Short mmCIF file of C-alpha atoms and ligand atoms in Angstrom, two decimals:
data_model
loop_
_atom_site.label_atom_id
_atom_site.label_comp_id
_atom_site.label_asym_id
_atom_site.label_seq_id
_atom_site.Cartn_x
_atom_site.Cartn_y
_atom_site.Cartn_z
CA UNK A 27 -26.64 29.67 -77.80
CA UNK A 28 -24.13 29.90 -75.15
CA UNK A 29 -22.82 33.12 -74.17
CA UNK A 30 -20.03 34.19 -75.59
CA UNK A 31 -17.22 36.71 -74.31
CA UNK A 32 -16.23 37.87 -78.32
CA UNK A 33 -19.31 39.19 -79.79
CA UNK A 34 -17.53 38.35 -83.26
CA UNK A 35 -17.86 34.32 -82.35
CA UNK A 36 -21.22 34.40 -82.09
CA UNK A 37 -22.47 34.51 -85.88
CA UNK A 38 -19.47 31.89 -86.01
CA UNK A 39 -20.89 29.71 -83.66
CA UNK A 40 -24.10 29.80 -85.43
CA UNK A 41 -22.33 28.83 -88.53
CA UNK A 42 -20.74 25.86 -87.10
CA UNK A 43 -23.60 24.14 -85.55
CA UNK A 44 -25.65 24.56 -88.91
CA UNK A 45 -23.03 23.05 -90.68
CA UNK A 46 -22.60 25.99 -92.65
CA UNK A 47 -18.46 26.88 -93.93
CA UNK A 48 -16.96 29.59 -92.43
CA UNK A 49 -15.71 32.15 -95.10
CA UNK A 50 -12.55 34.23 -94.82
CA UNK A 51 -13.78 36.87 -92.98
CA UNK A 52 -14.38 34.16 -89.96
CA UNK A 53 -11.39 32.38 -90.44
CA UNK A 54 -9.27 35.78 -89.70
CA UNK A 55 -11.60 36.79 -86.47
CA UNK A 56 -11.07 33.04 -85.11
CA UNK A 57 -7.34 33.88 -85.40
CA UNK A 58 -7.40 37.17 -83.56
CA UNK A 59 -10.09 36.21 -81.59
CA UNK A 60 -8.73 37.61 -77.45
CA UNK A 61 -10.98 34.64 -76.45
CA UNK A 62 -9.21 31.58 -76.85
CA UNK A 63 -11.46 29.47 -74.46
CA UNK A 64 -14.47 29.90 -76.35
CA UNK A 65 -12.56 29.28 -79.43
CA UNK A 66 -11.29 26.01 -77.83
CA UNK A 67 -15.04 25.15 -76.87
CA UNK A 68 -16.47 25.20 -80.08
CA UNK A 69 -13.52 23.54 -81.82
CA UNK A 70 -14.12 20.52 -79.37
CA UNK A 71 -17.55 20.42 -79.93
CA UNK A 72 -16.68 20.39 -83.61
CA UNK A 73 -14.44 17.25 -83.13
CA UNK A 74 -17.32 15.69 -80.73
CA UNK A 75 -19.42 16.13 -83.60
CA UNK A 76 -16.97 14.45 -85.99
CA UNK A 77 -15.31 11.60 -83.81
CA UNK A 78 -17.57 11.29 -80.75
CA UNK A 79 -14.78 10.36 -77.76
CA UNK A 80 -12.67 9.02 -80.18
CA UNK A 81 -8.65 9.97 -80.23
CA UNK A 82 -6.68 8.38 -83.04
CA UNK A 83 -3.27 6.82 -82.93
CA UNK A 84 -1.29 4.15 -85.14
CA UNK A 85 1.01 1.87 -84.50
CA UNK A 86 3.59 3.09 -87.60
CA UNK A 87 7.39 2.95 -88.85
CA UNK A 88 8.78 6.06 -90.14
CA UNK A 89 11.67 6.41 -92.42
CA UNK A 90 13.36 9.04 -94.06
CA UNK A 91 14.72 7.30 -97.01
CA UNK A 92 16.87 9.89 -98.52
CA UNK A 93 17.86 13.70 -97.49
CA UNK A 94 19.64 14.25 -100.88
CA UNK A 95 17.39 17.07 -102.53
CA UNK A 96 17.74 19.72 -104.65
CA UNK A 97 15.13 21.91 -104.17
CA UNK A 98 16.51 24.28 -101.39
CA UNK A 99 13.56 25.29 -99.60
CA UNK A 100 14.41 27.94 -97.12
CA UNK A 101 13.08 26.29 -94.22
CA UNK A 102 14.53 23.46 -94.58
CA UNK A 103 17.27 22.02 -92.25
CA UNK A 104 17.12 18.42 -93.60
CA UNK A 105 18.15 18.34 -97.17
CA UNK A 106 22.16 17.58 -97.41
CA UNK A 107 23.59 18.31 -100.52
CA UNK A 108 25.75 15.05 -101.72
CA UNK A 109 28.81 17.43 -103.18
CA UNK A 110 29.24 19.82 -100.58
CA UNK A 111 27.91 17.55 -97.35
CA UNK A 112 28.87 14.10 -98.16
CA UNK A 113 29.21 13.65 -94.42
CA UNK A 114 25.37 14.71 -94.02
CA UNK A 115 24.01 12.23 -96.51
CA UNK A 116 21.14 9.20 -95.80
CA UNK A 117 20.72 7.42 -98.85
CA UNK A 118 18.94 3.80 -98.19
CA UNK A 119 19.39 1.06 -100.14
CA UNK A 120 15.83 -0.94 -100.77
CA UNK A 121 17.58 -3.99 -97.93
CA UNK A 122 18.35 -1.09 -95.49
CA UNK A 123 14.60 0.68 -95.93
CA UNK A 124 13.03 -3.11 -95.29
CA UNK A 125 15.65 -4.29 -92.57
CA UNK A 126 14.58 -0.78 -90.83
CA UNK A 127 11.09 -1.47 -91.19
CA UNK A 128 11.44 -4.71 -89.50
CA UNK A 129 13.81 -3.69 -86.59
CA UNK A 130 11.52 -3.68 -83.96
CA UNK A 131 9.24 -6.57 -84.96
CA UNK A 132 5.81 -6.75 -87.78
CA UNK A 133 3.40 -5.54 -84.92
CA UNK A 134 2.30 -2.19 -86.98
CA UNK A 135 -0.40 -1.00 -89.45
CA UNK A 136 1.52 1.51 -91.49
CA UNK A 137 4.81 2.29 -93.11
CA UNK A 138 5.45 6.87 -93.57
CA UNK A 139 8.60 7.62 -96.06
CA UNK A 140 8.94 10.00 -96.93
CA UNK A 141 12.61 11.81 -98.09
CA UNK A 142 14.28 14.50 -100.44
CA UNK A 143 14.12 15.21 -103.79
CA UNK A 144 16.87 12.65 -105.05
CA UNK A 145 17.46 11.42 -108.68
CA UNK A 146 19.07 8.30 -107.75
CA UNK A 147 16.23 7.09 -105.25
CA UNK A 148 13.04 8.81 -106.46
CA UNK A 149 11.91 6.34 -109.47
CA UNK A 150 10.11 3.80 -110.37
CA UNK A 151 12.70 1.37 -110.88
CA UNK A 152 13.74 2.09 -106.87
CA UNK A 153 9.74 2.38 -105.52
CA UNK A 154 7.66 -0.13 -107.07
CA UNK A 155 9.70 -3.73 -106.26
CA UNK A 156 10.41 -2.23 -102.88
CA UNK A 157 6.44 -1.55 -102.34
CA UNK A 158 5.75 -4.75 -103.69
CA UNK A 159 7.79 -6.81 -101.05
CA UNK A 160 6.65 -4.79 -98.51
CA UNK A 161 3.21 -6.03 -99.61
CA UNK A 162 3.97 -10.07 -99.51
CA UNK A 163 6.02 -9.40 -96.50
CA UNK A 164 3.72 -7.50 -94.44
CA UNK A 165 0.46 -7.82 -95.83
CA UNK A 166 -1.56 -6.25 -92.61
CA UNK A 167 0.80 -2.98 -92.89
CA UNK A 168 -0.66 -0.08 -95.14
CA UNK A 169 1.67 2.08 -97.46
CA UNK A 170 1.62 5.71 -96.84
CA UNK A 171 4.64 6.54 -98.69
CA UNK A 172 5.87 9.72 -100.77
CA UNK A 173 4.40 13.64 -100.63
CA UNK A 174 2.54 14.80 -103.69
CA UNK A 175 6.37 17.36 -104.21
CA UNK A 176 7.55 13.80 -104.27
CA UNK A 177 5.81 12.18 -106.72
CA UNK A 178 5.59 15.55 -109.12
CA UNK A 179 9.27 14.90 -109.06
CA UNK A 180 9.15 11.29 -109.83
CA UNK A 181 6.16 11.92 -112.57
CA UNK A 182 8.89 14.52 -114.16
CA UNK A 183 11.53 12.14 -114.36
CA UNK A 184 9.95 9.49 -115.65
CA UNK A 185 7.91 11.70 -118.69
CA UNK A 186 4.55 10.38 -117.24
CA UNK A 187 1.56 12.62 -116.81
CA UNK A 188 -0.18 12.32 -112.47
CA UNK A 189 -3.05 9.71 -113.84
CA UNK A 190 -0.08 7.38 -114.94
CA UNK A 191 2.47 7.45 -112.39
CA UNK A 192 -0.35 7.02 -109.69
CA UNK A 193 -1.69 4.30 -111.38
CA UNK A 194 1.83 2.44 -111.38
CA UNK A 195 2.23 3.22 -107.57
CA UNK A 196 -1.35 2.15 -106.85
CA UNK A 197 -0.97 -1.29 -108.55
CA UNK A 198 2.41 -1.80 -106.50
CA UNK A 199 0.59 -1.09 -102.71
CA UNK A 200 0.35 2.41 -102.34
CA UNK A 201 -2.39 3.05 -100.23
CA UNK A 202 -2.20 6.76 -99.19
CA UNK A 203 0.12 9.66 -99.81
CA UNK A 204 1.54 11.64 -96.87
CA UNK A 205 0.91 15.68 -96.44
CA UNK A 206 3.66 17.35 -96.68
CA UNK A 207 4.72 19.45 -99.56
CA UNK A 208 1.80 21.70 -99.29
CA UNK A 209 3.77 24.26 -97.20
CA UNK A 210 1.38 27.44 -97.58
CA UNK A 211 -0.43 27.86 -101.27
CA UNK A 212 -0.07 31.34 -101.68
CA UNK A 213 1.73 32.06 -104.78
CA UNK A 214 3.64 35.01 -103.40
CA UNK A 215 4.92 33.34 -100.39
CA UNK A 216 6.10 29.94 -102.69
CA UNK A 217 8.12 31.87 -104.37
CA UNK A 218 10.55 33.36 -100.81
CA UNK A 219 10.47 30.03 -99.25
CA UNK A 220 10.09 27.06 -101.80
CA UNK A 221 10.46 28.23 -105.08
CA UNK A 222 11.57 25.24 -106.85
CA UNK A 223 8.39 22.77 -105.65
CA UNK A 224 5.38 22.26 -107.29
CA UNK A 225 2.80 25.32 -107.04
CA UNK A 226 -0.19 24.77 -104.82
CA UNK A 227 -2.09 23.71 -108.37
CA UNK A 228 -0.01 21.12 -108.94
CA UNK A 229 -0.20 19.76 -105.17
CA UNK A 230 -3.70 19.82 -104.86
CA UNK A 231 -3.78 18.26 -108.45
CA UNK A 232 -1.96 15.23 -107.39
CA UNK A 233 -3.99 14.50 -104.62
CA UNK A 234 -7.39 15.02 -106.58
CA UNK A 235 -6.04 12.46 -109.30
CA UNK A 236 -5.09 10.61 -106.41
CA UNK A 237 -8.50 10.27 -104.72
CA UNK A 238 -10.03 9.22 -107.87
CA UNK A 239 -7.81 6.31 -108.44
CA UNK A 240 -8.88 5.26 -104.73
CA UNK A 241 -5.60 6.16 -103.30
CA UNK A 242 -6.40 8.16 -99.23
CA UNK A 243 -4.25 11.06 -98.62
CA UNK A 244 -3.44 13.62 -95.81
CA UNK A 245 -3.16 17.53 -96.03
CA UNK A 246 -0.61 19.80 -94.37
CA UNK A 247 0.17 23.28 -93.74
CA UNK A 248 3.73 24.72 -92.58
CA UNK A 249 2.99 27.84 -90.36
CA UNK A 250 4.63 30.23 -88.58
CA UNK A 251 7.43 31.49 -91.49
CA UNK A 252 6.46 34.64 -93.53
CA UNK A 253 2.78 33.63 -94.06
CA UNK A 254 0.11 35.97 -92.38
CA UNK A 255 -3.16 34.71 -90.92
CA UNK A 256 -5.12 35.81 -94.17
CA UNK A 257 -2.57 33.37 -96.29
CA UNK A 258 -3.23 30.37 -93.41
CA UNK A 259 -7.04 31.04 -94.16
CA UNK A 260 -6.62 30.78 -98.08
CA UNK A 261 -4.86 27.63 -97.59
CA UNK A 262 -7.61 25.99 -95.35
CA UNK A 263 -10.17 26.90 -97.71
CA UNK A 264 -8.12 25.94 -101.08
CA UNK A 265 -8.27 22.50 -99.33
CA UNK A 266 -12.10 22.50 -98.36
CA UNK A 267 -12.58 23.29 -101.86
CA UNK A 268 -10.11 20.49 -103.05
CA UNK A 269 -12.17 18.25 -100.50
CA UNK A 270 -15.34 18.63 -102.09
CA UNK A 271 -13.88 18.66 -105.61
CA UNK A 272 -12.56 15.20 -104.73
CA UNK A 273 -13.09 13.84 -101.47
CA UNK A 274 -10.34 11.45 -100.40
CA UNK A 275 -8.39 13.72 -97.63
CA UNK A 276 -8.56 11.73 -94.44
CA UNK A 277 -6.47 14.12 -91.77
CA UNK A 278 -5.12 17.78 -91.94
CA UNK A 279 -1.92 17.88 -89.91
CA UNK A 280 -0.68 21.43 -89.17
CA UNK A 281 3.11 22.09 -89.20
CA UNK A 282 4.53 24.17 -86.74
CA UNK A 283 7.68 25.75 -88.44
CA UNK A 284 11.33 24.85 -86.84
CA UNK A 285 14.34 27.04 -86.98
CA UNK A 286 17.25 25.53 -86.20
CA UNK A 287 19.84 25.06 -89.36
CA UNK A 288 17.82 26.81 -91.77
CA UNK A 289 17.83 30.05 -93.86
CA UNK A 290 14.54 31.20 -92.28
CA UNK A 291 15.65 30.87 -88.67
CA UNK A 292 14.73 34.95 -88.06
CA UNK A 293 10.89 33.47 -87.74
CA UNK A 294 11.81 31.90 -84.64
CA UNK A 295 9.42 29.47 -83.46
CA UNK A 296 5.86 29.09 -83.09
CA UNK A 297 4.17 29.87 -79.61
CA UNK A 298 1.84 27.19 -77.40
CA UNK A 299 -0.64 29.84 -78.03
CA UNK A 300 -0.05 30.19 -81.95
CA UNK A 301 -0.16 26.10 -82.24
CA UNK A 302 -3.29 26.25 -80.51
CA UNK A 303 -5.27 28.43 -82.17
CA UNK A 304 -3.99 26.58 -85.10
CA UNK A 305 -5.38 23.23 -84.30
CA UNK A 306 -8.66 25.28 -83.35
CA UNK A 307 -9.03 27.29 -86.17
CA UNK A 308 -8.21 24.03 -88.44
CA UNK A 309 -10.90 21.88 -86.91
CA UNK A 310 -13.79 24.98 -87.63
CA UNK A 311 -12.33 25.44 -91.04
CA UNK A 312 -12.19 22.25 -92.98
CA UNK A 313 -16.00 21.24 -91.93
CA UNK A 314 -15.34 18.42 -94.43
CA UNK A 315 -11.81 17.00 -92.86
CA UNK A 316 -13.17 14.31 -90.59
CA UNK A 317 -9.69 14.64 -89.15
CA UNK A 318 -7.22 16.96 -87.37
CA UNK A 319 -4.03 15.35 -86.25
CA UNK A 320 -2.13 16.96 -83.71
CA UNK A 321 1.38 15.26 -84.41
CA UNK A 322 3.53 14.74 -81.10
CA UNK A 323 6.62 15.15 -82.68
CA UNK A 324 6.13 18.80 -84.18
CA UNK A 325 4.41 20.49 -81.39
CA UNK A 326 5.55 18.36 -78.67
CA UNK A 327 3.84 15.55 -76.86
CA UNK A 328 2.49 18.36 -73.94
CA UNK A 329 0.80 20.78 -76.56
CA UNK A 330 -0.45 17.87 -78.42
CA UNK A 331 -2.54 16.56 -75.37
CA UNK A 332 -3.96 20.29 -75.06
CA UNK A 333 -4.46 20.16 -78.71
CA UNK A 334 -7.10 18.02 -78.36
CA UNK A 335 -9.05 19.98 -76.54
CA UNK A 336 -8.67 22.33 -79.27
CA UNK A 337 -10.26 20.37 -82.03
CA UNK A 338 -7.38 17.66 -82.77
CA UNK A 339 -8.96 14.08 -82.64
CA UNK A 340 -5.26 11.93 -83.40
CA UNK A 341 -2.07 11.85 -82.45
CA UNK A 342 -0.16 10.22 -85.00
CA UNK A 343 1.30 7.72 -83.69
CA UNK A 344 4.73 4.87 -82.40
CA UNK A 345 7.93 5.71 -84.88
CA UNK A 346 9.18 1.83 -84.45
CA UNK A 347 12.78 2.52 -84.44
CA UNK A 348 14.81 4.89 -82.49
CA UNK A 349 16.44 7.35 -84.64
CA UNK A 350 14.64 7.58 -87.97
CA UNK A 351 13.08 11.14 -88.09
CA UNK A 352 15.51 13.18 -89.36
CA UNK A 353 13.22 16.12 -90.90
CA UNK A 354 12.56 17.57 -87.29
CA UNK A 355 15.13 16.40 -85.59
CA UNK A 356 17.43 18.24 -87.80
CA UNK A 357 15.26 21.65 -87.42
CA UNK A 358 15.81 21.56 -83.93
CA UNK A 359 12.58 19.41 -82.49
CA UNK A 360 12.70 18.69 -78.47
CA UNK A 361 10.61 16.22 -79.20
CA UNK A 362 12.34 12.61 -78.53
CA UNK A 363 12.27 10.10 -81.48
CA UNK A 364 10.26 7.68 -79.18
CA UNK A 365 6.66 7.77 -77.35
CA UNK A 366 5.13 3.81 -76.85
CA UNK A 367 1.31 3.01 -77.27
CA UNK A 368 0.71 2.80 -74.27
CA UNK A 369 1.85 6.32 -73.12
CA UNK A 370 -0.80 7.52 -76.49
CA UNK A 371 -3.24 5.80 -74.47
CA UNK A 372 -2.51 7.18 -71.09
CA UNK A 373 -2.27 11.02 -72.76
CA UNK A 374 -5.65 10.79 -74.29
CA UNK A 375 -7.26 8.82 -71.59
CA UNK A 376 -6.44 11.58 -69.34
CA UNK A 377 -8.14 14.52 -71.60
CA UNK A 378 -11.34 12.22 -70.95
CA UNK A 379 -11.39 10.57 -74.68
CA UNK A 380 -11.23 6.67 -75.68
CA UNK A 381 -7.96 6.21 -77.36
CA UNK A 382 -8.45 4.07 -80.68
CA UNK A 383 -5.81 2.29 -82.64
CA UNK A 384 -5.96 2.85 -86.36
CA UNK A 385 -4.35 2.43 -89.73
CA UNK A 386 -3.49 4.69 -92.56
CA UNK A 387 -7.37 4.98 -93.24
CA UNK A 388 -8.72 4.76 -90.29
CA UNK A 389 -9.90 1.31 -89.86
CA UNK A 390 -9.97 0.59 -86.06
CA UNK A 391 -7.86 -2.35 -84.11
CA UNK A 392 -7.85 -3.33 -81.12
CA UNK A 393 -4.72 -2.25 -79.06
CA UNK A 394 -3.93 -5.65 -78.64
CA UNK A 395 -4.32 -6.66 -81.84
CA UNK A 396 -1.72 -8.48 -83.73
CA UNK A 397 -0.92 -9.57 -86.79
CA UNK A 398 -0.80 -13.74 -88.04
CA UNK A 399 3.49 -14.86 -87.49
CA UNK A 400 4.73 -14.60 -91.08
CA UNK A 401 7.06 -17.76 -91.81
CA UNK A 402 10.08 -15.25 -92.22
CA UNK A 403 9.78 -14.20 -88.83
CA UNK A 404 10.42 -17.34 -87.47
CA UNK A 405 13.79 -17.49 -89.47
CA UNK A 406 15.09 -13.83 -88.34
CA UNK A 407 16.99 -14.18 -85.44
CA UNK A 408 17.93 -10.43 -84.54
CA UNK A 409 13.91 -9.27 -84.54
CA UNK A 410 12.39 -8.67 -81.53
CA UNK A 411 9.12 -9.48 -82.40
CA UNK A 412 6.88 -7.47 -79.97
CA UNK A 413 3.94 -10.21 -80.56
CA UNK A 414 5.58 -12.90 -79.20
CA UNK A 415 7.23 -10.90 -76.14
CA UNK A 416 2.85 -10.42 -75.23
CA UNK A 417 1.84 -13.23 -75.94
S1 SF4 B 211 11.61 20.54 -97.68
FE1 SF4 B 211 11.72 18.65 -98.90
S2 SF4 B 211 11.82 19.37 -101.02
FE2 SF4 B 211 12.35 21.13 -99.74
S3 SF4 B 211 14.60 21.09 -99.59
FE3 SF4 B 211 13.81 19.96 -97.83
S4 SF4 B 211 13.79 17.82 -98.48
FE4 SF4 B 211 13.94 19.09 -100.32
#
């Protein structure tokens, strides 16, 4: 055993390399834990253990398809309400969402949408033809659309129980559902900052049903509102639980609250320290996560690189277009909209780890790797198509 400066890591690290979960108790000493470079050493050695040298990116397009909600979470600077904002309001047609996707070119292995809570977008009737060109269009390009808030909402409206709905969604393309939505389980907390999303039960329920239809999924946690370190614990445990119940979470992406234009803007924001110890404390947690992404745009590029020496084997990933992300960006992010692969590689090169290129579920490419000209592309004639500009 090495030596270690907090006697309290000790029994810690002897859980970890015996594979054994941490419980509560360990989760709160890693948090308040003075020695953060021990911490950081044994949440690397956790990700060695997981991913080897591997660092994760993808090659994506992200769109915010709607911001017309009408849940009014408190920390929420995105949402416009269509009465009262009408100046504020995104709401793509299905031509806008596909003409965006295709903007800079077919080279990519994943579509993220994600948007608000809006009756006139969020159904069936909008989703599934939209998924399904997506799927003749771009056939190598994986579907990780919707949160599991999302398609609650859509389930609602459309009288169908979470078996149904995600069987309709599956048979149209989708092939993973994004993180978000989770916030922070506790009950008590819900209820100050999101009370009109589903509860933690029916999130987690969702993603379960989800996994056993064969649909991948991510997990998230928002930190750094209202929640103390014992509620960030019970969340990383009620999804190690939710793991083994029904395996089918690929990456756990932490969320580092953001306070501009928002009701919970007193929180401030997070520290480098905080984020961290977050990505840290993650990686020891959820012993059955294979994943921790550190995501560039919430933390920042800089902390992100640190991050994985902290536990964090991916980075997310390329947006495509310039302006989409409107969550963050509206909540005050410093982060830019735009980061190529190349710079992913150079960042994680640097911390000493093989950057690999990767899809929704983690099947590898190589960087270079490019998908067959569809006979559509030859006919667009504003498409850059980033293929033909290497080859
Ligand atoms: S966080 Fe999502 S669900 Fe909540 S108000 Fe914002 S867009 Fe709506």
């Amino acid at each position: 055993m090495t030596l270690l400066m907090d006697p309290a890591l000790r029994s810690i690290e002897h859980k970890v390399d015996e594979g054994i979960p941490l419980s509560s108790e360990d989760g709160i000493a890693l948090f308040r834990t003075p020695d953060v470079h021990s911490l950081g050493r044994m949440a690397r050695a956790a990700k060695v253990r997981k991913s080897g040298r591997k660092v994760f990116y993808v090659l994506n397009r992200y769109i915010n398809s709607t911001n017309v909600c009408y849940a009014g979470c408190k920390f929420c600077s995105f949402a416009a309400d269509e009465f009262k904002e009408s100046e504020r309001v995104v709401r793509m047609s299905a031509d806008q969402v596909m003409a965006k996707a295709l903007e800079t070119g077919t080279n990519f292995n994943q579509i993220h949408i994600v948007g608000g809570h809006d009756p006139r977008q969020l159904s069936l009737d909008y989703w599934l033809p939209l998924m399904r060109r997506f799927k003749e269009r771009l056939p190598h390009v994986q579907l990780s659309l919707f949160t599991a808030a999302e398609i609650d909402y859509m389930a609602r409206r459309h009288r169908l129980g979470y078996p149904e709905i995600l069987a309709e969604l599956k048979s149209s393309g989708l092939d993973n559902i994004n993180g978000g939505g989770a916030e922070i389980f506790a009950a008590e907390i819900r209820k100050q900052i999101c009370p009109n999303k589903v509860t933690a039960e029916q999130w987690l329920a969702v993603h379960e049903e989800a996994h056993r239809q064969g649909i991948a999924s991510n997990a998230t946690m928002l930190y750094g509102t209202i929640e103390s370190y014992e509620h960030r614990i019970d969340h990383l445990i009620r999804l190690r639980d939710s793991q083994a119940r029904s395996p089918g979470f690929n990456a756990f992406i932490p969320l580092a609250f953001h306070p501009d234009g928002n009701e919970l803007n007193d929180c401030g924001w997070t520290s480098g320290l905080d984020d961290i110890r977050m990505f840290a404390v993650a990686r020891l947690m959820l012993n059955n996560f294979d994943h921790i992404k550190a995501y560039w745009m919430i933390q920042g590029i800089k902390v992100c690189q640190v991050a994985l020496e902290f536990g964090a084997d991916d980075m997310d990933g390329t947006h495509g277009s310039t302006d989409e992300e409107r969550i963050y960006h509206s909540a005050g992010t410093q982060s830019g909209q735009y980061v190529d692969d190349r710079e992913f590689r150079r960042l994680i090169e640097e911390v000493g780890f093989e950057p690999v290129r990767r899809n929704s579920t983690y099947e590898e490419f190589a960087h270079d790797w490019a998908p067959p000209v569809h006979p559509e592309d030859l006919k667009v004639q504003d498409v850059v198509d980033l293929n033909a500009v290497r080859a």
